[in-house]
Short mmCIF file of C-alpha atoms in Angstrom, two decimals:
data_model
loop_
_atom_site.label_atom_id
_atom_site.label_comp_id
_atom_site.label_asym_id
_atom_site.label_seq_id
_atom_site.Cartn_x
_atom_site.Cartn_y
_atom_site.Cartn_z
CA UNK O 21 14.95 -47.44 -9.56
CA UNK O 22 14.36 -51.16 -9.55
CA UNK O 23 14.15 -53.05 -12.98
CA UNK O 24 11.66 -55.89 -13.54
CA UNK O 25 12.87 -58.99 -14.04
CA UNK O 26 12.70 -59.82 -17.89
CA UNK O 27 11.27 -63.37 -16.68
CA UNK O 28 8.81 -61.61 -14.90
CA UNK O 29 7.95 -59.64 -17.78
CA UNK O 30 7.33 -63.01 -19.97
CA UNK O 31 5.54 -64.12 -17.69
CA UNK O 32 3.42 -61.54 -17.05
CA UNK O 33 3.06 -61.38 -20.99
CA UNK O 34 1.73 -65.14 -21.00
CA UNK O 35 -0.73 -64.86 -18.43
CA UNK O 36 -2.28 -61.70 -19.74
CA UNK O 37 -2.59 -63.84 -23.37
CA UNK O 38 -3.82 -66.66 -21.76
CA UNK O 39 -6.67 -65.04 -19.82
CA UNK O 40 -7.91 -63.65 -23.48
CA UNK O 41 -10.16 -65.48 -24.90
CA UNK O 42 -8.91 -67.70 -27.77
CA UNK O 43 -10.77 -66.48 -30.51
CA UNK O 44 -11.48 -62.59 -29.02
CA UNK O 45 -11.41 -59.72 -31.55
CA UNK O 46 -11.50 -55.98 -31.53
CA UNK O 47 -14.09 -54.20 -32.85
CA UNK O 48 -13.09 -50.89 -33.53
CA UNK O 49 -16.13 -48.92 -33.12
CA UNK O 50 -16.54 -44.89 -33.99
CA UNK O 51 -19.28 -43.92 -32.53
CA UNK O 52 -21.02 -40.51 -32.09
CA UNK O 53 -19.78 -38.83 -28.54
CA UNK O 54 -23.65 -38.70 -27.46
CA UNK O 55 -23.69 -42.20 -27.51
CA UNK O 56 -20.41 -43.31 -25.86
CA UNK O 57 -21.39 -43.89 -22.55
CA UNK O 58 -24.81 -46.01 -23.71
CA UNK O 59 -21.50 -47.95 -25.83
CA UNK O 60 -19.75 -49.14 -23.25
CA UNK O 61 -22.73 -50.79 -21.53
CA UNK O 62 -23.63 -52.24 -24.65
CA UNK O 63 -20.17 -53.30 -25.36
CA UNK O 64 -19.55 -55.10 -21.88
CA UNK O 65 -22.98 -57.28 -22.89
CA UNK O 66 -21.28 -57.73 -26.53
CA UNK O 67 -18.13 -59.13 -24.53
CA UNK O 68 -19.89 -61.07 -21.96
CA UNK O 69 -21.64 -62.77 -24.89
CA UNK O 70 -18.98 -63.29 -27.46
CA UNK O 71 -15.98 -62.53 -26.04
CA UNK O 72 -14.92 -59.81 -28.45
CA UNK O 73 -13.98 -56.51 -27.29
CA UNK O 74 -15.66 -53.13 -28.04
CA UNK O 75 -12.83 -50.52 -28.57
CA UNK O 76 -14.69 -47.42 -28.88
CA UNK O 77 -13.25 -44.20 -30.26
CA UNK O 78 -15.71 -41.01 -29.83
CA UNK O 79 -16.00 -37.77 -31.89
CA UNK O 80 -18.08 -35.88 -33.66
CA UNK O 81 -20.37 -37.70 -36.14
CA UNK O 82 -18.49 -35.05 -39.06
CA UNK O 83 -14.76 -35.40 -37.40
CA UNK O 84 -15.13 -39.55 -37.46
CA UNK O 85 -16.77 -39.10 -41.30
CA UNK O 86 -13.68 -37.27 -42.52
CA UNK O 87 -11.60 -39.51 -40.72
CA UNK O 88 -12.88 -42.49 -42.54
CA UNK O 89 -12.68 -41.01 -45.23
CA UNK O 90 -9.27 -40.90 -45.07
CA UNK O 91 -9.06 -44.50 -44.58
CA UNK O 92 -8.94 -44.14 -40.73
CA UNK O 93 -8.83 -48.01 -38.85
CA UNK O 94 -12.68 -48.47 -37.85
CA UNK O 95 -14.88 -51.44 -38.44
CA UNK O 96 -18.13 -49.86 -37.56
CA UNK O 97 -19.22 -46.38 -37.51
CA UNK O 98 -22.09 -45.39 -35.44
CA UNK O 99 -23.57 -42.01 -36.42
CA UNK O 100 -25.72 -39.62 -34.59
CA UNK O 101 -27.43 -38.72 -38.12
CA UNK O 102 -28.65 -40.80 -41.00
CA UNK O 103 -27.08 -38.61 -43.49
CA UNK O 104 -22.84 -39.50 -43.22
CA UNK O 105 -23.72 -43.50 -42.85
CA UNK O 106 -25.65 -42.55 -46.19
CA UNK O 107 -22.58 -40.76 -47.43
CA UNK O 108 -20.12 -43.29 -47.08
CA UNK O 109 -22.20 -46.03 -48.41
CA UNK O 110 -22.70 -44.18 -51.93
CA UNK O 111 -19.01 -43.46 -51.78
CA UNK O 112 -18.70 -46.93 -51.56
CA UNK O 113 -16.71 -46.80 -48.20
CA UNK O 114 -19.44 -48.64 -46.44
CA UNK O 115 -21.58 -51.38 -46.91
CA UNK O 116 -25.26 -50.83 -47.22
CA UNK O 117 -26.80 -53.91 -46.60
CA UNK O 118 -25.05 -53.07 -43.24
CA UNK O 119 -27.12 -49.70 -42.54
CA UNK O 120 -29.69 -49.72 -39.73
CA UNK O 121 -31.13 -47.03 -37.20
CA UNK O 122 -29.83 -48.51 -33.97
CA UNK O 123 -31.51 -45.38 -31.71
CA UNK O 124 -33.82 -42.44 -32.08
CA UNK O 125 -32.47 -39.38 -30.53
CA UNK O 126 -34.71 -37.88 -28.11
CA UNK O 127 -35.05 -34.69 -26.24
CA UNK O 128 -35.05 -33.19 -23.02
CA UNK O 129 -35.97 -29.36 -21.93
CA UNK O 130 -33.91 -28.68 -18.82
CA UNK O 131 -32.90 -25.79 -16.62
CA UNK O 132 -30.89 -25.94 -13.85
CA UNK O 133 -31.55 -22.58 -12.40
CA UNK O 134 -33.34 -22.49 -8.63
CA UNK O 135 -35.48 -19.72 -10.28
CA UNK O 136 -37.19 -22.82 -12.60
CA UNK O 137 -38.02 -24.93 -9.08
CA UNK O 138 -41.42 -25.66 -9.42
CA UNK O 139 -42.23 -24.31 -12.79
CA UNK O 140 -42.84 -25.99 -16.16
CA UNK O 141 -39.73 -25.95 -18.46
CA UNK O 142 -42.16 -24.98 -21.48
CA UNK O 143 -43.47 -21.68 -19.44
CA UNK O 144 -39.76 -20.67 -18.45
CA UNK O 145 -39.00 -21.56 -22.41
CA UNK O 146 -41.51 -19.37 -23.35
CA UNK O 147 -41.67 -16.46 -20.65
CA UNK O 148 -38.18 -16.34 -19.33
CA UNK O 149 -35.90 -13.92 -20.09
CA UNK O 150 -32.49 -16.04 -20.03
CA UNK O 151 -30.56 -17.40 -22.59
CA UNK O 152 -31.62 -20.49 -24.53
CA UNK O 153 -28.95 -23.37 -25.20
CA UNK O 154 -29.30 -25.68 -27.97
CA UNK O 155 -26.70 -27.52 -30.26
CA UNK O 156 -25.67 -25.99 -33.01
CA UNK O 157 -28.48 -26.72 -35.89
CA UNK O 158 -26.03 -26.55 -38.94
CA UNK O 159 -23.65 -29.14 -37.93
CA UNK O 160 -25.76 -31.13 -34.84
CA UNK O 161 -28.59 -33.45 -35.66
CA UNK O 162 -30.06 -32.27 -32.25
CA UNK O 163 -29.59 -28.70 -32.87
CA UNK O 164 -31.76 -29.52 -35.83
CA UNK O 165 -34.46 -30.57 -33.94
CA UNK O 166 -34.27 -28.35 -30.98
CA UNK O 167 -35.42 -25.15 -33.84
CA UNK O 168 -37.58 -27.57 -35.25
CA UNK O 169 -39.37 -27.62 -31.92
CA UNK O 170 -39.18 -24.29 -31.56
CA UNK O 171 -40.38 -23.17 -35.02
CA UNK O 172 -42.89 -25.71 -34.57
CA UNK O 173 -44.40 -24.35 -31.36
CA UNK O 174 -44.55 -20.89 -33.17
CA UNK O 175 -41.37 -20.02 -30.26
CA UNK O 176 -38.39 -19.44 -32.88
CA UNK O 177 -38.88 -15.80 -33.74
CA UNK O 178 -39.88 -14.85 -30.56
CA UNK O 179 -36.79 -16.51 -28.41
CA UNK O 180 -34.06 -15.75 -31.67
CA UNK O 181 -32.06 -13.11 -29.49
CA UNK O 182 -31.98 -15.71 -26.26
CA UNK O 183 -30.60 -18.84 -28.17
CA UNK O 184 -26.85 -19.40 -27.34
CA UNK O 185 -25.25 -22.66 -29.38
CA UNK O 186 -23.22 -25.09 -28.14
CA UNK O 187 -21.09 -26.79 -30.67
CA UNK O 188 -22.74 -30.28 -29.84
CA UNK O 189 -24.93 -32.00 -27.27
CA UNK O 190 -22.19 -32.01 -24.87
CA UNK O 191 -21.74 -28.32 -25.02
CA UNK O 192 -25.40 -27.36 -24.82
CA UNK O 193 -25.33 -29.55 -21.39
CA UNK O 194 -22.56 -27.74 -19.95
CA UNK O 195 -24.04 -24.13 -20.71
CA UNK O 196 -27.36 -25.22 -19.04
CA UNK O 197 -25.49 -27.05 -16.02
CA UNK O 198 -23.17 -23.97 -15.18
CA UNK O 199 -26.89 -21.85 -15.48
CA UNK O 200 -24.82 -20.08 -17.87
CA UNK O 201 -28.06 -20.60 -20.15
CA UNK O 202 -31.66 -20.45 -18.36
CA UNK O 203 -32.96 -23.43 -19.73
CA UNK O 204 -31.77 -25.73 -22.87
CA UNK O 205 -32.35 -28.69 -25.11
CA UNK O 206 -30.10 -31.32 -24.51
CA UNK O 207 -30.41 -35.26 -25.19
CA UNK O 208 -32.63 -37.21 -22.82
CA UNK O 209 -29.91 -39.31 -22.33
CA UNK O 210 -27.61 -36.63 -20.99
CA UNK O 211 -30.12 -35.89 -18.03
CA UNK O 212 -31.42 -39.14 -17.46
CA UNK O 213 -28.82 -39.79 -15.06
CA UNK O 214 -29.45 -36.14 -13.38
CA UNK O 215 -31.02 -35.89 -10.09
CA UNK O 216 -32.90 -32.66 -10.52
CA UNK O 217 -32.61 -31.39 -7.31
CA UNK O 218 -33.14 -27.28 -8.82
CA UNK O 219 -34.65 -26.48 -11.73
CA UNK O 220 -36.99 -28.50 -13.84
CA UNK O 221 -37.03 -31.26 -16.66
CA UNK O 222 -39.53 -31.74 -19.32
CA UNK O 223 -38.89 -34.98 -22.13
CA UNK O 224 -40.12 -33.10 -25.30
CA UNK O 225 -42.32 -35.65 -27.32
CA UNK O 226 -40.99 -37.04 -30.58
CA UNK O 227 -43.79 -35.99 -32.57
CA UNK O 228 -42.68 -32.31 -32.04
CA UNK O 229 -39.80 -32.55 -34.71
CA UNK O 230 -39.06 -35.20 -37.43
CA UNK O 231 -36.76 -38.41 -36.11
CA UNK O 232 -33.30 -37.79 -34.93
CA UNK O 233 -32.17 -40.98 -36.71
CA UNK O 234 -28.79 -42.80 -35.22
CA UNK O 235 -27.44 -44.66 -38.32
CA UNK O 236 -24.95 -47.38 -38.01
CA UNK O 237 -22.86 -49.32 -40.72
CA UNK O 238 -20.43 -51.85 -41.53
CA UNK O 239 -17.48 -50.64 -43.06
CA UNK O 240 -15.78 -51.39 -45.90
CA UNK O 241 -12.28 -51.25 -44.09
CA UNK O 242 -13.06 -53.01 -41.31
CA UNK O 243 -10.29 -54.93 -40.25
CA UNK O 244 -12.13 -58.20 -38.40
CA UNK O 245 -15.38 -57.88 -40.37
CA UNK O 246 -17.18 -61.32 -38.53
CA UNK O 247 -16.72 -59.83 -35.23
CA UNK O 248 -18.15 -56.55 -36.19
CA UNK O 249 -20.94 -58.11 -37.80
CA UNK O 250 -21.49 -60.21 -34.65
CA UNK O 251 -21.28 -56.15 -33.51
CA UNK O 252 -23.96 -55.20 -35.31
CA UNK O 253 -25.88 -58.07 -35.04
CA UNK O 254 -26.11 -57.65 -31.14
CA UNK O 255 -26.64 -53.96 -31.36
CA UNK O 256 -29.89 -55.31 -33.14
CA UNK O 257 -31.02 -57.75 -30.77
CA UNK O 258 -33.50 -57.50 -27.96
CA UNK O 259 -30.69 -57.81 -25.15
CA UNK O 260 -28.87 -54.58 -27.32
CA UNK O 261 -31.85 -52.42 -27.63
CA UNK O 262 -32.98 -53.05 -23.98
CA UNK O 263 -29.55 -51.17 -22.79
CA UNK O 264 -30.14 -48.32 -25.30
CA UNK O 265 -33.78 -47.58 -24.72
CA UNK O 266 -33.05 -47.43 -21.01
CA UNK O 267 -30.08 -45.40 -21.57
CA UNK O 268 -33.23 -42.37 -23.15
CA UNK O 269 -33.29 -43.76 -26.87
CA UNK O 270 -36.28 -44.74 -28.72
CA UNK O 271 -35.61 -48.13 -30.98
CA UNK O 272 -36.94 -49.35 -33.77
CA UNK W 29 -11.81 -22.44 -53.72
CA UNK W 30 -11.87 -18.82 -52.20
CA UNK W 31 -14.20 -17.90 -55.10
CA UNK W 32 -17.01 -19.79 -53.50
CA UNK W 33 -16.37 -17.43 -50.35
CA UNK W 34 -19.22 -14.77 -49.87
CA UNK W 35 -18.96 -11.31 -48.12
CA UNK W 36 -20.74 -12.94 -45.41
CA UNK W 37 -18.64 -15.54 -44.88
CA UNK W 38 -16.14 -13.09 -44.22
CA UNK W 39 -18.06 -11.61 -41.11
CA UNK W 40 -16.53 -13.75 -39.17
CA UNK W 41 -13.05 -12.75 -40.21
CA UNK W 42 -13.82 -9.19 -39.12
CA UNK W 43 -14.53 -10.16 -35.97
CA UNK W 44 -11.41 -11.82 -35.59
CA UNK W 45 -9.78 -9.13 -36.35
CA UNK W 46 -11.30 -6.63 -34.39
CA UNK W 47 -11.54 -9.30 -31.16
CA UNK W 48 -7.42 -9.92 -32.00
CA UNK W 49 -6.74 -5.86 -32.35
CA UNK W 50 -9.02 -5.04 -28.78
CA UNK W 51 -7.44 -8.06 -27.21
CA UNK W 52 -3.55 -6.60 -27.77
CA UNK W 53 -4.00 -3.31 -27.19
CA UNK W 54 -6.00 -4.22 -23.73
CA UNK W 55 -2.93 -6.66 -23.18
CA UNK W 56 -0.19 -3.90 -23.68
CA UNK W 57 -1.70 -1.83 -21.00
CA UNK W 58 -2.05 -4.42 -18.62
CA UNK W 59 1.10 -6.64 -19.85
CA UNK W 60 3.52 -3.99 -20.18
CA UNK W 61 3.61 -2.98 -16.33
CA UNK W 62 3.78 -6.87 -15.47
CA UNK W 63 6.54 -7.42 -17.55
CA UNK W 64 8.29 -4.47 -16.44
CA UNK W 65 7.95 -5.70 -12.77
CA UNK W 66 8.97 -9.32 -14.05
CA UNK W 67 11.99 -7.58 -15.79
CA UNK W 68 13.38 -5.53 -12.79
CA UNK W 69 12.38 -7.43 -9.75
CA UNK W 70 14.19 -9.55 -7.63
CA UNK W 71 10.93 -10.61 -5.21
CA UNK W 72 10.75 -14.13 -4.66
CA UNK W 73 7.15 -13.82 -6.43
CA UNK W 74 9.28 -13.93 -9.68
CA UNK W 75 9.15 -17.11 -10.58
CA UNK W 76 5.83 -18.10 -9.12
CA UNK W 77 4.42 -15.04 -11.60
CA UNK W 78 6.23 -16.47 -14.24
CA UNK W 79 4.66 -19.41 -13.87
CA UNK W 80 1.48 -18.69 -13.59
CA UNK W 81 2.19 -16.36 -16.71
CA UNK W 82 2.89 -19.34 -18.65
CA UNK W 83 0.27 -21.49 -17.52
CA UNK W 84 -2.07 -20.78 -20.89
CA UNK W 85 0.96 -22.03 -22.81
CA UNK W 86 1.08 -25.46 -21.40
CA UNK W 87 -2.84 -25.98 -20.80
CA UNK W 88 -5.45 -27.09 -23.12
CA UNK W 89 -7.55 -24.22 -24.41
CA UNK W 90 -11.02 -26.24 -23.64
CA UNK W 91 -9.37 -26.42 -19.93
CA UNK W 92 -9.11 -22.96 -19.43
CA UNK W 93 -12.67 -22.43 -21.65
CA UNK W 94 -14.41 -24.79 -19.29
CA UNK W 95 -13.13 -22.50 -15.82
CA UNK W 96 -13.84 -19.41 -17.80
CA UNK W 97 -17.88 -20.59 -18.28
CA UNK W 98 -17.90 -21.55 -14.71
CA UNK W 99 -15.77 -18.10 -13.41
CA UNK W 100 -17.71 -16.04 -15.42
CA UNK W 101 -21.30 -17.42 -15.12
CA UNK W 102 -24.01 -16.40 -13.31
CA UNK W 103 -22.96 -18.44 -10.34
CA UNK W 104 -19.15 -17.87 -10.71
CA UNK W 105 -17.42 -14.76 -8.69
CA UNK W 106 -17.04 -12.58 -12.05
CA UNK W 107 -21.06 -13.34 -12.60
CA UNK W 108 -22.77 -10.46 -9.81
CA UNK W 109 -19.53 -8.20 -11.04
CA UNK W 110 -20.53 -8.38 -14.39
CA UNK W 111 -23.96 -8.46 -14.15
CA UNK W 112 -23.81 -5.12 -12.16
CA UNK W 113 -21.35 -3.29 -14.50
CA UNK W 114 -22.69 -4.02 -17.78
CA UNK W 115 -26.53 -5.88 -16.83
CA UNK W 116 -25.51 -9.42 -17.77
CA UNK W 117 -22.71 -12.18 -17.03
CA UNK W 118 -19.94 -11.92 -19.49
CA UNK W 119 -20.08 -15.63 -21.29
CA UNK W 120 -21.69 -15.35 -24.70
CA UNK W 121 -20.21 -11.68 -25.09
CA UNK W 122 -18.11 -10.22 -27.23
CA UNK W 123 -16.32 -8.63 -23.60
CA UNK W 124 -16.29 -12.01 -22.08
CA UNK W 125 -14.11 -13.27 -25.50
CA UNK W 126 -11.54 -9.89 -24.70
CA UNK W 127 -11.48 -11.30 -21.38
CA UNK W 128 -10.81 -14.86 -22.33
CA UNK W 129 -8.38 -13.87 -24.89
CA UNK W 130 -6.45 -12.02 -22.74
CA UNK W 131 -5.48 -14.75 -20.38
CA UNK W 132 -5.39 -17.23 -22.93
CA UNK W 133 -2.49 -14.36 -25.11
CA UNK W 134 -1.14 -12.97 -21.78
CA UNK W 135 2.31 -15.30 -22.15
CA UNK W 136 2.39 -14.57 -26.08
CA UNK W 137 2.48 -10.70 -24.86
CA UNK W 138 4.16 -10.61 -21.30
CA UNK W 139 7.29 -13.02 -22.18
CA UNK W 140 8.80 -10.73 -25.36
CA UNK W 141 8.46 -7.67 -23.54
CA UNK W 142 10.06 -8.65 -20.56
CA UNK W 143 12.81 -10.50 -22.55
CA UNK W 144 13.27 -6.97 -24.27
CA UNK W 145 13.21 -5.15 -21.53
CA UNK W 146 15.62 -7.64 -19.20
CA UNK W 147 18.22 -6.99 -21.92
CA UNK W 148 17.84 -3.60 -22.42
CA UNK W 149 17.68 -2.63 -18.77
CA UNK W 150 20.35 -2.71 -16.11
CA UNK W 151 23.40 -0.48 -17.42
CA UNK W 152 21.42 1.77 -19.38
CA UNK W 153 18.91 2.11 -16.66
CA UNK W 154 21.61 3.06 -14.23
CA UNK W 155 23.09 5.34 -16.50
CA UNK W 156 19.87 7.46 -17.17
CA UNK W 157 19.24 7.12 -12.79
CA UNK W 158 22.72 9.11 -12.65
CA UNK W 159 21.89 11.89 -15.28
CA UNK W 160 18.88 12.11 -12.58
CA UNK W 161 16.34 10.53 -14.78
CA UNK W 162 13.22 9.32 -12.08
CA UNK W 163 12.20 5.46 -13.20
CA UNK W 164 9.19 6.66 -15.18
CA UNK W 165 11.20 8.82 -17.26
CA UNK W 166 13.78 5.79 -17.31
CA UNK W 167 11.30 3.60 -18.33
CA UNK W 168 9.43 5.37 -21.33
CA UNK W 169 12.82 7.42 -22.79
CA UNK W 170 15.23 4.22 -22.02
CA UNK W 171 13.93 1.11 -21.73
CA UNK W 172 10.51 1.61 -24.21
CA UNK W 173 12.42 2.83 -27.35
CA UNK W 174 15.87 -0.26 -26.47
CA UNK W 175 12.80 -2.87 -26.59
CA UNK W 176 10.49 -1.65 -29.95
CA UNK W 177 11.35 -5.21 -30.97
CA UNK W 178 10.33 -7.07 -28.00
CA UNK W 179 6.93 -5.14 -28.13
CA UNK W 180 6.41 -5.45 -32.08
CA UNK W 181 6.76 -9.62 -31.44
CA UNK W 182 4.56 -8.87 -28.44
CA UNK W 183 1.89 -7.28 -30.35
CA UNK W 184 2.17 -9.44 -33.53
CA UNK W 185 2.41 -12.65 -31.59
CA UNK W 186 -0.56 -11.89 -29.04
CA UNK W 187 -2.28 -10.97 -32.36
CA UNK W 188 -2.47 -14.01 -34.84
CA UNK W 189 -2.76 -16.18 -31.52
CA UNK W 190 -5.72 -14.55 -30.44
CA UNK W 191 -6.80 -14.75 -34.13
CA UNK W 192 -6.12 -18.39 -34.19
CA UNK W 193 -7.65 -18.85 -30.84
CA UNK W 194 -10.42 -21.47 -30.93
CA UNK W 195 -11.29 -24.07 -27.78
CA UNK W 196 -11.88 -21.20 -25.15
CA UNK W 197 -14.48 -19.20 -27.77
CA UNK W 198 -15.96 -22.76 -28.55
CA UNK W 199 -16.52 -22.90 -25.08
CA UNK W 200 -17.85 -19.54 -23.83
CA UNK W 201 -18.81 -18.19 -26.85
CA UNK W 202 -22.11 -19.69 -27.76
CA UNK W 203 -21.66 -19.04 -31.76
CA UNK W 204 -23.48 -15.47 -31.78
CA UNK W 205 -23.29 -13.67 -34.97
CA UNK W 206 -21.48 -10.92 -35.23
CA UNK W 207 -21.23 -10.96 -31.47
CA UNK W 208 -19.03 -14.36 -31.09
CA UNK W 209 -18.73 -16.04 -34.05
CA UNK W 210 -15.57 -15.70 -34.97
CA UNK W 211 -13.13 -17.07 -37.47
CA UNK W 212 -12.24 -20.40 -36.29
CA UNK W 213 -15.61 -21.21 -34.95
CA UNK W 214 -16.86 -20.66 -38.85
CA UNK W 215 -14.45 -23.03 -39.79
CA UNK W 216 -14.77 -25.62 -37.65
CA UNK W 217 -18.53 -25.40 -38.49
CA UNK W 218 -17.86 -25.57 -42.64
CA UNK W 219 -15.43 -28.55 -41.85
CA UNK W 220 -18.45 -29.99 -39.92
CA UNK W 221 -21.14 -29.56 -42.52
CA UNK W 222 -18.58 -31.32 -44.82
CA UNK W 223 -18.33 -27.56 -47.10
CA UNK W 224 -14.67 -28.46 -47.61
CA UNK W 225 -14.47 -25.57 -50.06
CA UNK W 226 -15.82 -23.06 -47.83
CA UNK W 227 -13.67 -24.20 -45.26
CA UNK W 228 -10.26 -24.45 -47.37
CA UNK W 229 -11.35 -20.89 -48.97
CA UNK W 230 -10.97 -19.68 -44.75
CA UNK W 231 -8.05 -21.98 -43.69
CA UNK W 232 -6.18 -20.83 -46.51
CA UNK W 233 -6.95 -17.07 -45.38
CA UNK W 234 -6.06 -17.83 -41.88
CA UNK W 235 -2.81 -19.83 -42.92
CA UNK W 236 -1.74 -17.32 -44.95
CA UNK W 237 -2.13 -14.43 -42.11
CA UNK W 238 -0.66 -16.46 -39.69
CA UNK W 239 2.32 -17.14 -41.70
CA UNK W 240 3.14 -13.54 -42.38
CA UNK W 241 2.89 -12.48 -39.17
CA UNK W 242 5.64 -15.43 -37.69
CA UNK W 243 7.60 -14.52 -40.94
CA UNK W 244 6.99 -10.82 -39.49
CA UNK W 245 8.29 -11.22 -35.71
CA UNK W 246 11.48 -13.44 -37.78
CA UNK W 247 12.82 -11.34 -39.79
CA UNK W 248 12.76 -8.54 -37.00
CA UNK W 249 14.19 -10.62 -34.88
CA UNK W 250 16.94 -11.11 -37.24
CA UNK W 251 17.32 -7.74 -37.75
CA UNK W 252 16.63 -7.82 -41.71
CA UNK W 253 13.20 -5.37 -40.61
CA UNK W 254 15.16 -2.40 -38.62
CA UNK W 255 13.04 -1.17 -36.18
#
């Protein structure tokens, strides 16, 4: 095997510290896994405009709480609930003049099935036969509002035996892709970038269950709190919010 | 913390158990003949078996969960199987999870028994062929009773794995009462609703279980449980 040159190496090193910009930070940012991908496009706007970088690490909104509480490195968290930002604020591991909803979650009805061509999602919600995927409603803010849709729309008792859970958003997706469930609730997001070539797709309006709020806060750890304010800050503003309401958010 | 544990919360426990105990004694039947084959052959197969064996070892469980929803959906080749033999693809059933299990355990069973029955074969074996014994009478009055300890690790390791068994159930399970919702899954779901209690109350049951039964296949394996 060939080495590398240790010269080459140094000067490999210098270049690559060079081409940073002088005053770039990280922003360590833990963000709920249903909102990575909407992150990233944020994140290259947030680095084309400040020069900071967006270093995003995605989990569940209860795995990344537990981890901060444990004193785990993030600057900012962003939830996919309002109730964990809320948490670590009164624990006094965030700061709350930080705490803003920077998305509303928002549903789709989807099935991928070739049986669904042609029909409306809500009849093959209602009449089918199949299974039913929606997140789990104990542990997913989604999953809470997918029964609340359903117990809304008088469906819940009726469908009970034909609702399968996926653990999160992610999971719900994947049982209604594979047609391993007829027809599911997943995030608009998730499907917004779906051709739906089979099946059928219905956006279920917000109205039909209370606001799946997407906190996000400042935290107290944060290692380079300026450029995760500056963070925040852009998250906020119009060019921010643009990127996440086309991404199938609502904003405030 | 166990105090704040209800009966219910121990549901899922049971079906752990009985998932774990279905899952083993399905593997034995199927396992033992494998391993038997693995133990006596000299095909060039052997090591590509082997392999392939050993595969669930090395892979990550959502891996082989995500293949299993695709195999054994509607669309998938086990899909039209299953939906002829028992009216309905095998993912969110309690069958599909024996299924799952049993590839996901298949190393944890096959390797100990063919270890076993590697060292307890050859001389013996030939010994019993020349007192005219046919190769299934050599097999289940020789070889069976020389490797008791090879299948008593087999059957307590492919049990507390299976027990323990929680990214392929997470991913063709569905969470189903009583149907799928088994140990770790309840768990996972306490730790996520931030019910640390309810969730060190369980860990500490699994822990405990899963501890015994390694301290189980040790001490046979070094010989302080005579079997």
């Amino acid at each position: 095997m060939r080495r590398f040159s240790p010269w080459a190496t140094v000067a490999l090193a210098a270049v690559l510290c060079l081409t940073r910009p002088a005053i770039a930070d990280t922003v360590r940012v833990a963000v709920a896994s249903n909102f990575l991908a909407t992150l990233l496009t944020v994140g290259s706007g947030f680095t084309a405009a400040t020069g900071h970088v967006v270093e995003p690490v995605a989990g569940s909104s209860g795995k990344l709480y537990a981890q901060i509480h444990e004193a785990a490195p993030f600057d900012v968290f962003l939830s996919a609930d309002a109730d964990r930002p809320a948490r670590l604020i009164a624990e006094g591991l965030a700061d709350g003049g930080s705490r803003f909803t920077y998305a509303f979650g928002r549903l789709a009805l989807w099935s991928h099935a070739a049986a669904s061509s042609g029909h409306d999602c809500w009849q093959v919600l209602r009449d089918g036969h199949g299974k039913i995927a929606i997140a789990n409603p104990t542990i997913a803010p989604y999953g809470a509002a997918a029964k609340a849709v359903l117990v809304g729309q008088g469906l819940w008792l009726q469908v009970t035996d034909r609702i399968v859970q996926g653990n999160d958003l992610a999971q719900a997706y994947q049982f209604v892709a594979t047609e391993n469930a007829e027809i599911g609730f997943v995030g608009l997001s998730q499907v917004r970038a779906v051709a739906a070539a089979t099946g059928c797709l219905a956006e279920v309006p917000a109205g039909l269950h209370p606001p799946i709020r997407q906190d996000a806060v400042l935290l107290r750890t944060a290692a380079n709190p300026d450029a995760a304010k500056a963070f925040l800050a852009y998250l906020k503003s119009r060019a921010g919010r643009a990127v996440i309401a086309a991404d199938g958010y609502d904003t405030e | 913390m166990t105090a704040d544990l209800t009966l219910a919360d121990l549901d899922p426990l049971w079906l752990s158990v009985r998932l774990a105990a279905v899952t083993v004694t399905a593997l034995l039947i199927v396992g033992t003949p494998l391993a038997w084959w693995l133990a006596s052959t000299r095909s060039r197969l052997k090591s590509p078996i082997e392999a392939l064996v050993a595969l669930p070892i090395v892979l990550p469980p959502t891996v082989i969960g995500f293949y299993l929803l695709v195999l054994m959906g509607p669309n998938g080749p086990l899909g039209p199987v299953a939906t002829a033999l028992i009216g309905r693809p095998l993912t969110f059933t309690f069958s599909g999870l024996v299924l799952a299990s049993m590839i996901y355990s298949l190393p944890f069973v096959v390797q100990p028994i063919q270890a076993a029955l590697e060292q307890a074969g050859g001389r013996a074996l030939e010994a019993a062929a020349t007192l005219r014994a046919g190769p299934v009478d050599g097999f289940f009055n020789v070889a069976v009773p020389m490797a008791t300890r090879g299948f008593v690790t087999a059957i307590v390791l492919g049990f507390a794995h299976t027990m323990g068994e929680f990214g392929i159930v997470l991913m063709v399970g569905g969470n189903i009462p009583g149907e799928t919702r088994v140990i770790s899954i309840a768990l996972y779901e306490n730790v996520e609703m931030l019910d640390y209690d309810r969730a060190h109350g369980l860990s500490a049951i699994l822990l405990g279980f899963s501890f015994v039964a390694l301290l189980i296949v040790y001490l046979i394996n070094r010989r302080w449980l005579r079997i």
